[in-house]
CSV table of C-alpha atoms in Angstrom, one decimal:
chain,number,residue,atom,x,y,z
Z,1216,ALA,CA,-50.6,171.0,-47.1
Z,1217,VAL,CA,-51.8,172.9,-50.2
Z,1218,ALA,CA,-50.7,170.1,-52.5
Z,1219,ASN,CA,-52.1,167.1,-50.7
Z,1220,GLY,CA,-53.9,168.2,-47.5
Z,1221,SER,CA,-57.2,166.7,-48.7
Z,1222,PRO,CA,-58.6,164.5,-51.4
Z,1223,ARG,CA,-59.6,167.5,-53.4
Z,1224,GLN,CA,-56.2,169.1,-53.1
Z,1225,ALA,CA,-54.6,165.8,-54.1
Z,1226,MET,CA,-56.7,165.6,-57.2
Z,1227,LEU,CA,-56.1,169.3,-58.1
Z,1228,THR,CA,-52.4,168.7,-57.9
Z,1229,GLU,CA,-52.7,165.6,-60.1
Z,1230,LEU,CA,-54.6,167.6,-62.7
Z,1231,TYR,CA,-51.9,170.3,-62.5
Z,1232,VAL,CA,-49.2,167.7,-63.1
Z,1233,LYS,CA,-51.0,166.3,-66.1
Z,1234,ALA,CA,-51.4,169.8,-67.6
Z,1235,VAL,CA,-47.7,170.6,-67.1
Z,1236,GLU,CA,-46.7,167.3,-68.7
Z,1237,GLU,CA,-48.8,167.9,-71.8
Z,1238,ALA,CA,-47.6,171.5,-72.1
Z,1239,LEU,CA,-44.0,170.1,-72.1
Z,1240,SER,CA,-44.8,167.3,-74.6
Z,1241,THR,CA,-43.2,169.2,-77.5
Z,1242,TYR,CA,-39.9,169.1,-75.6
Z,1243,THR,CA,-40.0,165.4,-74.9
Z,1244,TYR,CA,-38.4,164.3,-78.2
Z,1245,PRO,CA,-35.7,167.0,-78.3
Z,1246,ALA,CA,-34.8,166.1,-74.7
Z,1247,HIS,CA,-34.6,162.5,-75.7
Z,1248,LEU,CA,-32.3,163.4,-78.6
Z,1249,ALA,CA,-30.1,165.3,-76.1
Z,1250,GLY,CA,-29.9,162.3,-73.9
Z,1251,LEU,CA,-32.3,163.6,-71.3
Z,1252,THR,CA,-35.4,162.2,-69.6
Z,1253,TYR,CA,-37.7,163.9,-67.1
Z,1254,GLU,CA,-40.6,163.0,-64.9
Z,1255,ILE,CA,-43.1,165.2,-63.0
Z,1256,TYR,CA,-45.2,163.6,-60.3
Z,1257,ARG,CA,-47.3,164.3,-57.2
Z,1258,HIS,CA,-46.2,163.0,-53.8
Z,1259,SER,CA,-47.2,163.5,-50.2
Z,1260,ARG,CA,-45.6,167.0,-49.7
Z,1261,GLY,CA,-46.3,168.4,-53.2
Z,1262,LEU,CA,-44.8,167.6,-56.5
Z,1263,SER,CA,-41.4,166.6,-57.8
Z,1264,VAL,CA,-39.4,167.1,-61.0
Z,1265,ARG,CA,-36.8,164.5,-61.8
Z,1266,ILE,CA,-34.3,165.0,-64.7
Z,1267,SER,CA,-31.7,162.4,-65.6
Z,1268,GLY,CA,-29.2,162.1,-68.4
Z,1269,TYR,CA,-26.3,164.2,-69.8
Z,1270,SER,CA,-25.6,167.1,-67.4
Z,1271,GLU,CA,-24.7,169.6,-70.1
Z,1272,LYS,CA,-28.3,170.3,-71.1
Z,1273,GLN,CA,-30.1,169.7,-67.8
Z,1274,ALA,CA,-30.2,173.3,-66.8
Z,1275,GLN,CA,-31.8,174.3,-70.1
Z,1276,LEU,CA,-34.5,171.6,-69.7
Z,1277,LEU,CA,-35.1,172.6,-66.1
Z,1278,GLN,CA,-35.5,176.2,-67.1
Z,1279,GLN,CA,-38.2,175.2,-69.7
Z,1280,ILE,CA,-40.0,173.2,-67.0
Z,1281,VAL,CA,-40.0,176.1,-64.6
Z,1282,ASP,CA,-41.2,178.5,-67.3
Z,1283,THR,CA,-44.0,176.2,-68.2
Z,1284,MET,CA,-45.1,175.8,-64.6
Z,1285,GLN,CA,-45.2,179.6,-64.2
Z,1286,THR,CA,-47.0,180.4,-67.4
Z,1287,LEU,CA,-49.3,177.3,-67.7
Z,1288,GLN,CA,-52.6,177.8,-69.6
Z,1289,VAL,CA,-55.1,174.9,-69.6
Z,1290,ASP,CA,-57.4,174.4,-72.6
Z,1291,PRO,CA,-60.9,173.6,-71.4
Z,1292,ARG,CA,-61.2,170.6,-73.7
Z,1293,ARG,CA,-57.9,169.2,-72.5
Z,1294,PHE,CA,-59.1,169.7,-68.9
Z,1295,ASP,CA,-62.1,167.6,-69.5
Z,1296,LEU,CA,-59.8,164.9,-70.9
Z,1297,TYR,CA,-57.6,165.0,-67.8
Z,1298,MET,CA,-60.6,164.6,-65.6
Z,1299,THR,CA,-61.9,161.7,-67.7
Z,1300,ASN,CA,-58.5,159.9,-67.5
Z,1301,ILE,CA,-58.1,160.4,-63.8
Z,1302,ARG,CA,-61.6,159.2,-63.1
Z,1303,ARG,CA,-61.2,156.1,-65.3
Z,1304,SER,CA,-57.9,155.3,-63.5
Z,1305,LEU,CA,-59.5,155.6,-60.1
Z,1306,GLU,CA,-62.5,153.5,-61.1
Z,1307,ASN,CA,-60.2,150.8,-62.5
Z,1308,SER,CA,-58.3,150.7,-59.2
Z,1309,LEU,CA,-61.6,149.8,-57.5
Z,1310,LYS,CA,-61.7,146.7,-59.7
Z,1311,GLY,CA,-58.2,145.6,-58.7
Z,1312,ARG,CA,-57.1,142.6,-56.7
Z,1313,PRO,CA,-58.7,142.6,-53.2
Z,1314,SER,CA,-55.2,141.9,-51.7
Z,1315,ASP,CA,-53.9,145.2,-53.2
Z,1316,ARG,CA,-57.0,147.1,-52.1
Z,1317,VAL,CA,-56.7,146.0,-48.4
Z,1318,VAL,CA,-53.1,147.1,-48.3
Z,1319,SER,CA,-54.1,150.5,-49.6
Z,1320,GLY,CA,-56.8,150.6,-46.9
Z,1321,VAL,CA,-54.2,150.4,-44.2
Z,1322,TYR,CA,-52.3,153.4,-45.6
Z,1323,ASP,CA,-55.6,155.3,-45.8
Z,1324,VAL,CA,-56.1,154.8,-42.1
Z,1325,LEU,CA,-52.5,155.4,-40.9
Z,1326,LEU,CA,-51.0,158.0,-43.2
Z,1327,THR,CA,-52.3,161.6,-43.1
Z,1328,SER,CA,-51.6,162.1,-46.8
Z,1329,SER,CA,-53.3,158.9,-48.1
Z,1330,TRP,CA,-56.8,159.1,-49.6
Z,1331,SER,CA,-59.0,156.3,-50.8
Z,1332,ALA,CA,-60.1,156.0,-54.4
Z,1333,GLN,CA,-63.7,156.7,-53.3
Z,1334,GLU,CA,-62.6,159.9,-51.6
Z,1335,LYS,CA,-60.7,161.0,-54.7
Z,1336,LEU,CA,-63.7,160.2,-57.0
Z,1337,ALA,CA,-66.0,162.2,-54.8
Z,1338,ALA,CA,-63.5,165.1,-54.8
Z,1339,LEU,CA,-63.3,165.2,-58.6
Z,1340,LYS,CA,-67.0,166.0,-58.7
Z,1341,THR,CA,-66.3,169.3,-56.9
Z,1342,ILE,CA,-63.5,170.4,-59.3
Z,1343,ASP,CA,-63.8,172.6,-62.4
Z,1344,LEU,CA,-61.3,174.5,-64.5
Z,1345,ALA,CA,-61.5,177.6,-62.3
Z,1346,ALA,CA,-60.6,175.6,-59.3
Z,1347,LEU,CA,-57.5,174.2,-61.1
Z,1348,LYS,CA,-56.3,177.7,-62.0
Z,1349,ALA,CA,-56.7,178.9,-58.4
Z,1350,HIS,CA,-54.9,175.8,-57.2
Z,1351,ALA,CA,-52.0,176.3,-59.6
Z,1352,GLU,CA,-51.6,179.8,-58.2
Z,1353,ASP,CA,-51.7,178.5,-54.6
Z,1354,LEU,CA,-49.0,175.9,-55.4
Z,1355,LEU,CA,-46.6,178.5,-56.7
Z,1356,LYS,CA,-47.1,180.9,-53.8
Z,1357,GLN,CA,-43.9,180.8,-51.8
Z,1358,PRO,CA,-43.3,177.1,-52.4
Z,1359,ASP,CA,-40.9,175.2,-50.0
Z,1360,LEU,CA,-38.1,174.2,-52.5
Z,1361,MET,CA,-35.6,171.4,-52.2
Z,1362,LEU,CA,-33.0,170.4,-54.8
Z,1363,LEU,CA,-30.9,167.3,-55.0
Z,1364,ALA,CA,-28.1,166.8,-57.6
Z,1365,VAL,CA,-26.5,163.4,-57.9
Z,1366,GLY,CA,-23.8,161.9,-60.2
Z,1367,ASN,CA,-21.5,163.6,-62.6
Z,1368,VAL,CA,-22.5,167.1,-61.9
Z,1369,SER,CA,-20.3,169.9,-60.6
Z,1370,GLU,CA,-21.0,172.2,-57.7
Z,1371,GLN,CA,-21.3,175.1,-60.1
Z,1372,ASP,CA,-23.9,173.3,-62.2
Z,1373,SER,CA,-25.8,172.4,-59.1
Z,1374,LEU,CA,-25.8,176.0,-57.9
Z,1375,ARG,CA,-27.0,177.1,-61.4
Z,1376,ALA,CA,-29.9,174.6,-61.2
Z,1377,GLY,CA,-30.7,176.0,-57.8
Z,1378,GLU,CA,-30.9,179.5,-59.3
Z,1379,VAL,CA,-33.3,178.2,-61.9
Z,1380,VAL,CA,-35.6,176.5,-59.3
Z,1381,SER,CA,-35.5,179.6,-57.1
Z,1382,GLN,CA,-37.3,181.5,-59.8
Z,1383,LEU,CA,-40.4,179.7,-58.4
Z,1384,ASN,CA,-39.9,181.6,-55.2
Z,1385,PRO,CA,-37.8,184.7,-55.8
Z,1386,GLY,CA,-38.5,186.1,-52.3
Z,1387,GLY,CA,-36.9,183.0,-50.7
Z,1388,LYS,CA,-39.4,182.9,-47.9
Z,1389,ALA,CA,-41.6,179.9,-47.5
Z,1390,PRO,CA,-43.4,177.9,-44.8
Z,1391,VAL,CA,-41.7,174.5,-44.2
Z,1392,VAL,CA,-43.9,171.8,-45.5
Z,1393,LYS,CA,-43.8,169.0,-43.0
Z,1394,ARG,CA,-43.5,165.4,-43.8
Z,1395,SER,CA,-46.7,163.4,-43.7
Z,1396,GLN,CA,-47.6,162.1,-40.2
Z,1397,VAL,CA,-48.5,158.5,-39.2
Z,1398,ARG,CA,-51.4,158.0,-36.9
Z,1399,LYS,CA,-50.7,156.1,-33.7
Z,1400,LEU,CA,-53.2,153.3,-32.9
Z,1401,ASN,CA,-54.4,152.7,-29.4
Z,1402,ALA,CA,-52.8,149.9,-27.5
Z,1403,GLY,CA,-55.0,146.9,-26.9
Z,1404,ARG,CA,-57.5,147.9,-29.6
Z,1405,TRP,CA,-58.3,146.7,-33.1
Z,1406,VAL,CA,-59.4,149.3,-35.7
Z,1407,LEU,CA,-61.4,147.9,-38.5
Z,1408,GLN,CA,-61.4,149.4,-42.0
Z,1409,ASN,CA,-63.8,147.9,-44.5
Z,1410,THR,CA,-62.2,148.3,-47.9
Z,1411,PRO,CA,-64.8,147.0,-50.4
Z,1412,SER,CA,-64.0,145.3,-53.7
Z,1413,ILE,CA,-66.2,144.1,-56.5
Z,1414,GLN,CA,-64.2,140.8,-56.6
Z,1415,ALA,CA,-65.7,137.7,-55.0
Z,1416,ASP,CA,-62.6,136.8,-53.0
Z,1417,ALA,CA,-62.2,137.8,-49.4
Z,1418,ALA,CA,-59.0,139.5,-48.3
Z,1419,ILE,CA,-57.3,141.0,-45.3
Z,1420,THR,CA,-54.3,143.0,-44.3
Z,1421,LEU,CA,-53.7,142.8,-40.6
Z,1422,VAL,CA,-51.0,145.1,-39.2
Z,1423,TYR,CA,-49.5,145.1,-35.7
Z,1424,GLN,CA,-48.2,148.7,-35.2
Z,1425,GLY,CA,-45.0,149.3,-33.1
Z,1426,LYS,CA,-44.9,151.5,-30.1
Z,1427,THR,CA,-42.3,154.1,-31.0
Z,1428,ALA,CA,-40.7,155.3,-34.2
Z,1429,ASN,CA,-37.1,154.5,-33.3
Z,1430,ILE,CA,-34.4,152.6,-35.2
Z,1431,ASP,CA,-34.4,149.6,-32.9
Z,1432,GLU,CA,-38.1,148.9,-33.5
Z,1433,LEU,CA,-37.6,149.4,-37.2
Z,1434,ALA,CA,-34.8,146.9,-37.1
Z,1435,ALA,CA,-36.9,144.4,-35.1
Z,1436,THR,CA,-39.8,144.5,-37.5
Z,1437,GLN,CA,-37.5,144.3,-40.5
Z,1438,LEU,CA,-35.9,141.1,-39.1
Z,1439,LEU,CA,-39.3,139.6,-38.0
Z,1440,GLY,CA,-40.7,140.2,-41.5
Z,1441,SER,CA,-37.8,138.3,-43.0
Z,1442,LEU,CA,-38.1,135.4,-40.5
Z,1443,ILE,CA,-41.8,135.0,-40.5
Z,1444,ARG,CA,-42.5,135.2,-44.2
Z,1445,THR,CA,-41.7,131.6,-45.1
Z,1446,PRO,CA,-43.4,129.9,-42.1
Z,1447,TYR,CA,-46.6,132.0,-42.5
Z,1448,TYR,CA,-46.8,131.0,-46.1
Z,1449,GLN,CA,-46.1,127.4,-45.3
Z,1450,VAL,CA,-48.8,127.1,-42.6
Z,1451,LEU,CA,-51.6,129.2,-44.2
Z,1452,ARG,CA,-51.0,128.6,-47.9
Z,1453,THR,CA,-49.3,125.2,-48.3
Z,1454,GLU,CA,-50.7,123.3,-45.3
Z,1455,ALA,CA,-54.1,124.8,-44.5
Z,1456,GLN,CA,-54.8,126.4,-47.9
Z,1457,VAL,CA,-56.5,129.3,-46.3
Z,1458,GLY,CA,-55.8,131.5,-49.3
Z,1459,TYR,CA,-53.9,131.5,-52.5
Z,1460,ILE,CA,-52.2,134.8,-52.0
Z,1461,VAL,CA,-50.4,134.7,-48.6
Z,1462,SER,CA,-47.6,137.0,-47.3
Z,1463,ALA,CA,-46.1,138.3,-44.1
Z,1464,PHE,CA,-43.7,141.3,-44.1
Z,1465,ALA,CA,-42.4,144.3,-42.2
Z,1466,PHE,CA,-45.1,147.0,-42.6
Z,1467,ASN,CA,-43.0,150.1,-41.9
Z,1468,VAL,CA,-44.8,153.3,-42.8
Z,1469,LEU,CA,-42.5,156.4,-43.0
Z,1470,ASP,CA,-40.1,155.0,-40.5
Z,1471,THR,CA,-42.8,153.9,-38.1
Z,1472,PRO,CA,-42.6,150.1,-37.3
Z,1473,GLY,CA,-45.2,147.5,-38.1
Z,1474,LEU,CA,-45.6,143.8,-38.9
Z,1475,GLY,CA,-48.2,142.9,-41.6
Z,1476,PHE,CA,-50.0,139.8,-42.7
Z,1477,MET,CA,-51.9,139.7,-46.0
Z,1478,VAL,CA,-54.2,136.9,-47.4
Z,1479,GLN,CA,-56.6,136.7,-50.3
Z,1480,SER,CA,-58.9,133.7,-50.4
Z,1481,ASN,CA,-61.6,132.3,-52.7
Z,1482,SER,CA,-62.8,129.8,-50.1
Z,1483,ASN,CA,-62.4,131.3,-46.6
Z,1484,PRO,CA,-64.2,134.4,-45.2
Z,1485,VAL,CA,-62.5,137.2,-43.4
Z,1486,GLY,CA,-63.3,135.9,-39.9
Z,1487,GLU,CA,-61.6,132.5,-40.6
Z,1488,ILE,CA,-58.5,134.2,-42.2
Z,1489,VAL,CA,-58.1,136.4,-39.1
Z,1490,ALA,CA,-58.6,133.4,-36.7
Z,1491,ARG,CA,-56.0,131.4,-38.6
Z,1492,THR,CA,-53.6,134.3,-38.6
Z,1493,ARG,CA,-54.0,134.9,-34.9
Z,1494,LYS,CA,-53.4,131.2,-34.2
Z,1495,PHE,CA,-50.2,131.3,-36.3
Z,1496,VAL,CA,-49.0,134.4,-34.4
Z,1497,ALA,CA,-49.6,132.9,-31.0
Z,1498,ALA,CA,-47.7,129.7,-32.0
Z,1499,TYR,CA,-44.8,131.6,-33.6
Z,1500,VAL,CA,-43.8,133.0,-30.2
Z,1501,GLN,CA,-42.6,129.5,-29.3
Z,1502,GLY,CA,-41.5,128.8,-32.9
Z,1503,LEU,CA,-39.2,131.8,-32.7
Z,1504,ALA,CA,-37.8,130.5,-29.4
Z,1505,GLU,CA,-37.1,127.1,-31.0
Z,1506,LEU,CA,-35.7,128.5,-34.2
Z,1507,PRO,CA,-32.2,127.1,-34.8
Z,1508,ASP,CA,-29.4,129.7,-34.2
Z,1509,GLU,CA,-28.0,129.1,-37.7
Z,1510,THR,CA,-31.3,129.9,-39.3
Z,1511,PHE,CA,-31.7,133.1,-37.2
Z,1512,GLU,CA,-28.1,134.2,-38.1
Z,1513,SER,CA,-28.4,133.4,-41.8
Z,1514,THR,CA,-31.7,135.2,-42.1
Z,1515,LYS,CA,-30.2,138.2,-40.3
Z,1516,ALA,CA,-27.1,138.1,-42.7
Z,1517,GLY,CA,-29.4,137.9,-45.7
Z,1518,LEU,CA,-31.4,140.9,-44.6
Z,1519,ILE,CA,-28.2,142.9,-44.0
Z,1520,ALA,CA,-26.9,141.9,-47.4
Z,1521,ARG,CA,-30.0,143.1,-49.1
Z,1522,LEU,CA,-29.9,146.4,-47.3
Z,1523,THR,CA,-26.3,147.1,-48.0
Z,1524,GLN,CA,-26.1,145.8,-51.6
Z,1525,GLU,CA,-24.4,148.3,-53.9
Z,1526,ASP,CA,-26.7,150.6,-55.8
Z,1527,LYS,CA,-26.9,149.3,-59.4
Z,1528,GLN,CA,-28.1,152.6,-61.0
Z,1529,LEU,CA,-27.6,156.3,-60.3
Z,1530,ALA,CA,-31.4,156.5,-59.9
Z,1531,ASP,CA,-31.1,154.1,-56.9
Z,1532,VAL,CA,-28.6,156.5,-55.2
Z,1533,ALA,CA,-30.8,159.5,-55.9
Z,1534,SER,CA,-33.9,157.7,-54.5
Z,1535,ARG,CA,-32.1,156.8,-51.3
Z,1536,ASP,CA,-30.6,160.3,-50.9
Z,1537,TRP,CA,-34.0,161.8,-51.6
Z,1538,SER,CA,-35.6,159.7,-48.9
Z,1539,GLU,CA,-32.9,161.0,-46.4
Z,1540,LEU,CA,-33.8,164.6,-47.4
Z,1541,ASP,CA,-37.5,163.8,-46.9
Z,1542,ARG,CA,-36.9,162.6,-43.4
Z,1543,ARG,CA,-34.4,165.4,-42.9
Z,1544,ALA,CA,-31.7,163.0,-41.9
Z,1545,TYR,CA,-28.9,165.2,-43.1
Z,1546,ASN,CA,-26.2,162.8,-42.0
Z,1547,PHE,CA,-27.4,160.4,-44.7
Z,1548,ASP,CA,-26.8,157.5,-42.4
Z,1549,THR,CA,-30.2,155.9,-41.8
Z,1550,ARG,CA,-29.3,152.7,-43.6
Z,1551,GLU,CA,-26.1,152.3,-41.6
Z,1552,ARG,CA,-27.9,152.9,-38.3
Z,1553,LEU,CA,-30.6,150.4,-39.3
Z,1554,VAL,CA,-28.0,147.8,-40.2
Z,1555,ALA,CA,-26.2,148.3,-36.9
Z,1556,ALA,CA,-29.4,147.9,-35.0
Z,1557,ILE,CA,-30.2,144.6,-36.8
Z,1558,GLU,CA,-26.7,143.3,-36.1
Z,1559,ASN,CA,-27.3,143.9,-32.4
Z,1560,LEU,CA,-30.5,141.9,-32.3
Z,1561,ASP,CA,-30.4,138.4,-30.7
Z,1562,LYS,CA,-33.1,135.8,-30.7
Z,1563,ALA,CA,-34.2,136.2,-27.1
Z,1564,ALA,CA,-34.6,140.0,-27.5
Z,1565,LEU,CA,-36.6,139.5,-30.7
Z,1566,LYS,CA,-38.9,136.9,-29.2
Z,1567,THR,CA,-39.6,139.3,-26.3
Z,1568,TYR,CA,-40.3,142.1,-28.7
Z,1569,PHE,CA,-42.6,140.0,-30.9
Z,1570,GLN,CA,-44.5,138.8,-27.9
Z,1571,ALA,CA,-45.1,142.3,-26.7
Z,1572,LEU,CA,-46.0,143.5,-30.2
Z,1573,THR,CA,-48.7,140.9,-30.7
Z,1574,ALA,CA,-50.1,140.3,-27.2
Z,1575,ASP,CA,-53.9,141.0,-27.2
Z,1576,ASP,CA,-53.8,143.2,-24.1
Z,1577,GLY,CA,-51.2,145.6,-25.7
Z,1578,ALA,CA,-51.3,145.1,-29.4
Z,1579,ALA,CA,-52.2,148.1,-31.6
Z,1580,VAL,CA,-53.9,146.6,-34.6
Z,1581,VAL,CA,-55.5,147.8,-37.8
Z,1582,LEU,CA,-57.4,145.3,-39.9
Z,1583,SER,CA,-58.3,146.3,-43.5
Z,1584,TYR,CA,-60.6,143.8,-45.0
Z,1585,SER,CA,-62.7,143.0,-48.1
Z,1586,LEU,CA,-65.6,140.6,-47.5
Z,1587,GLY,CA,-66.1,139.7,-51.2
Z,1588,LYS,CA,-69.0,137.3,-51.7
Z,1589,LEU,CA,-68.0,134.9,-48.9
Z,1590,SER,CA,-69.7,136.7,-46.0
Z,1591,SER,CA,-71.8,139.7,-45.1
Z,1592,ARG,CA,-69.8,140.7,-42.0
Z,1593,PRO,CA,-66.3,140.1,-40.7
Z,1594,ASP,CA,-67.3,137.7,-37.8
Z,1595,LEU,CA,-64.0,138.2,-35.9
Z,1596,PRO,CA,-63.0,135.9,-33.1
Z,1597,THR,CA,-64.4,136.7,-29.7
Z,1598,GLY,CA,-62.4,138.5,-27.0
Z,1599,LEU,CA,-60.9,141.2,-29.2
Z,1600,ASN,CA,-61.3,144.8,-28.2
Z,1601,VAL,CA,-62.7,145.9,-31.6
Z,1602,ILE,CA,-63.6,149.5,-32.3
Z,1603,SER,CA,-66.1,149.9,-35.0
Z,1604,TYR,CA,-66.6,153.1,-37.0
Z,1605,GLN,CA,-69.2,154.3,-39.5
Z,1606,SER,CA,-66.6,155.7,-41.9
Z,1607,ILE,CA,-62.9,156.2,-42.4
Z,1608,ASP,CA,-63.4,159.9,-41.5
Z,1609,ASP,CA,-64.6,158.7,-38.1
Z,1610,ILE,CA,-61.5,156.5,-37.8
Z,1611,ARG,CA,-59.2,159.4,-38.6
Z,1612,ALA,CA,-61.0,161.7,-36.2
Z,1613,SER,CA,-60.5,159.2,-33.3
Z,1614,LEU,CA,-56.8,158.9,-33.9
Z,1615,GLN,CA,-55.3,162.2,-33.1
Z,1616,THR,CA,-51.9,161.1,-31.7
Z,1617,TYR,CA,-49.0,160.9,-34.2
Z,1618,PHE,CA,-45.6,159.3,-34.2
Z,1619,GLN,CA,-42.7,161.7,-33.8
Z,1620,ALA,CA,-40.1,160.9,-36.6
Z,1621,PRO,CA,-36.7,159.8,-35.2
Z,1622,SER,CA,-35.0,162.7,-37.1
Z,1623,GLU,CA,-37.3,165.4,-35.9
């Protein structure tokens, strides 16, 4: 929570990462010559250090990183530069594609560790060098440490790396930093998030959230995302030309299920895009029932093939294993369980699930939208149980129920 429990903490951690990176810059070239690369980055629970390359010198580099983190001194002039660079990056993100902005808007609503660019910019105004120094001390007070070693590395080398990392918490006691939580939307209601953009285009991301965070629902939304992608594009982009960026996909957030639709348009306002999407969704219930069995089975097989394809790089293995550690799935079998659940799905069951997921009287929906220059308000279709809020803080305050992760 100290690292990313608020926009301010997130920005302080980002500043700390930049300061550590620069303090280590003199070691970058020698590390490269030794066949090593490293990366330090902020994430939802705190910060991570990733080292890759020849194992012989990894412990030495790791020791240097740990020493730097513990003895970091930040020059005031460099601090001002970090602040300027982060501020510029955030301001540039506000100028990005509306389609990207509205996807981010959904995460800002659903994920407890996600903060909007506007929130981060506001937080930066409250930060000075003294605040960064205090935050650095807080980060290193009894940190919750986790180490993963993958590849051509011995148990002895792994234990040695663990000893180095443990220098950050010699007492060995630390509160467990829990995984970010996903807010549970209310059934039968639409939550609206206005995600403004300076671009003229209108854009939406509309997400139907699943009911429970279990492997069967994750499998169903994954398969639906694969099946629905092409027909949604065909109807809204090719035939109706509602927008020029059109996509449908599984919108699974930290193992919680969802089905998402995203459109950016330079000719149709938000209300029209939503109406067209709802019309497509209603029609696809029958379209799914009439889908040829061979199309259903081939799409299922293609999804399973993508999920089970062999990792091409060691970094892919490490990323997948790290995700398992993050969800505390210590059997490291999430992919296998997901594939098994997909294999068990049949067309009739998937149709029933899709109908329940998207039915107006039970659907839990978040709509992130950008009006652009095409309208002054969303003008959504009538009959929807829309809950309007003054700010994203009000949205978050109203959603106090969270999904329980399958592995917890």
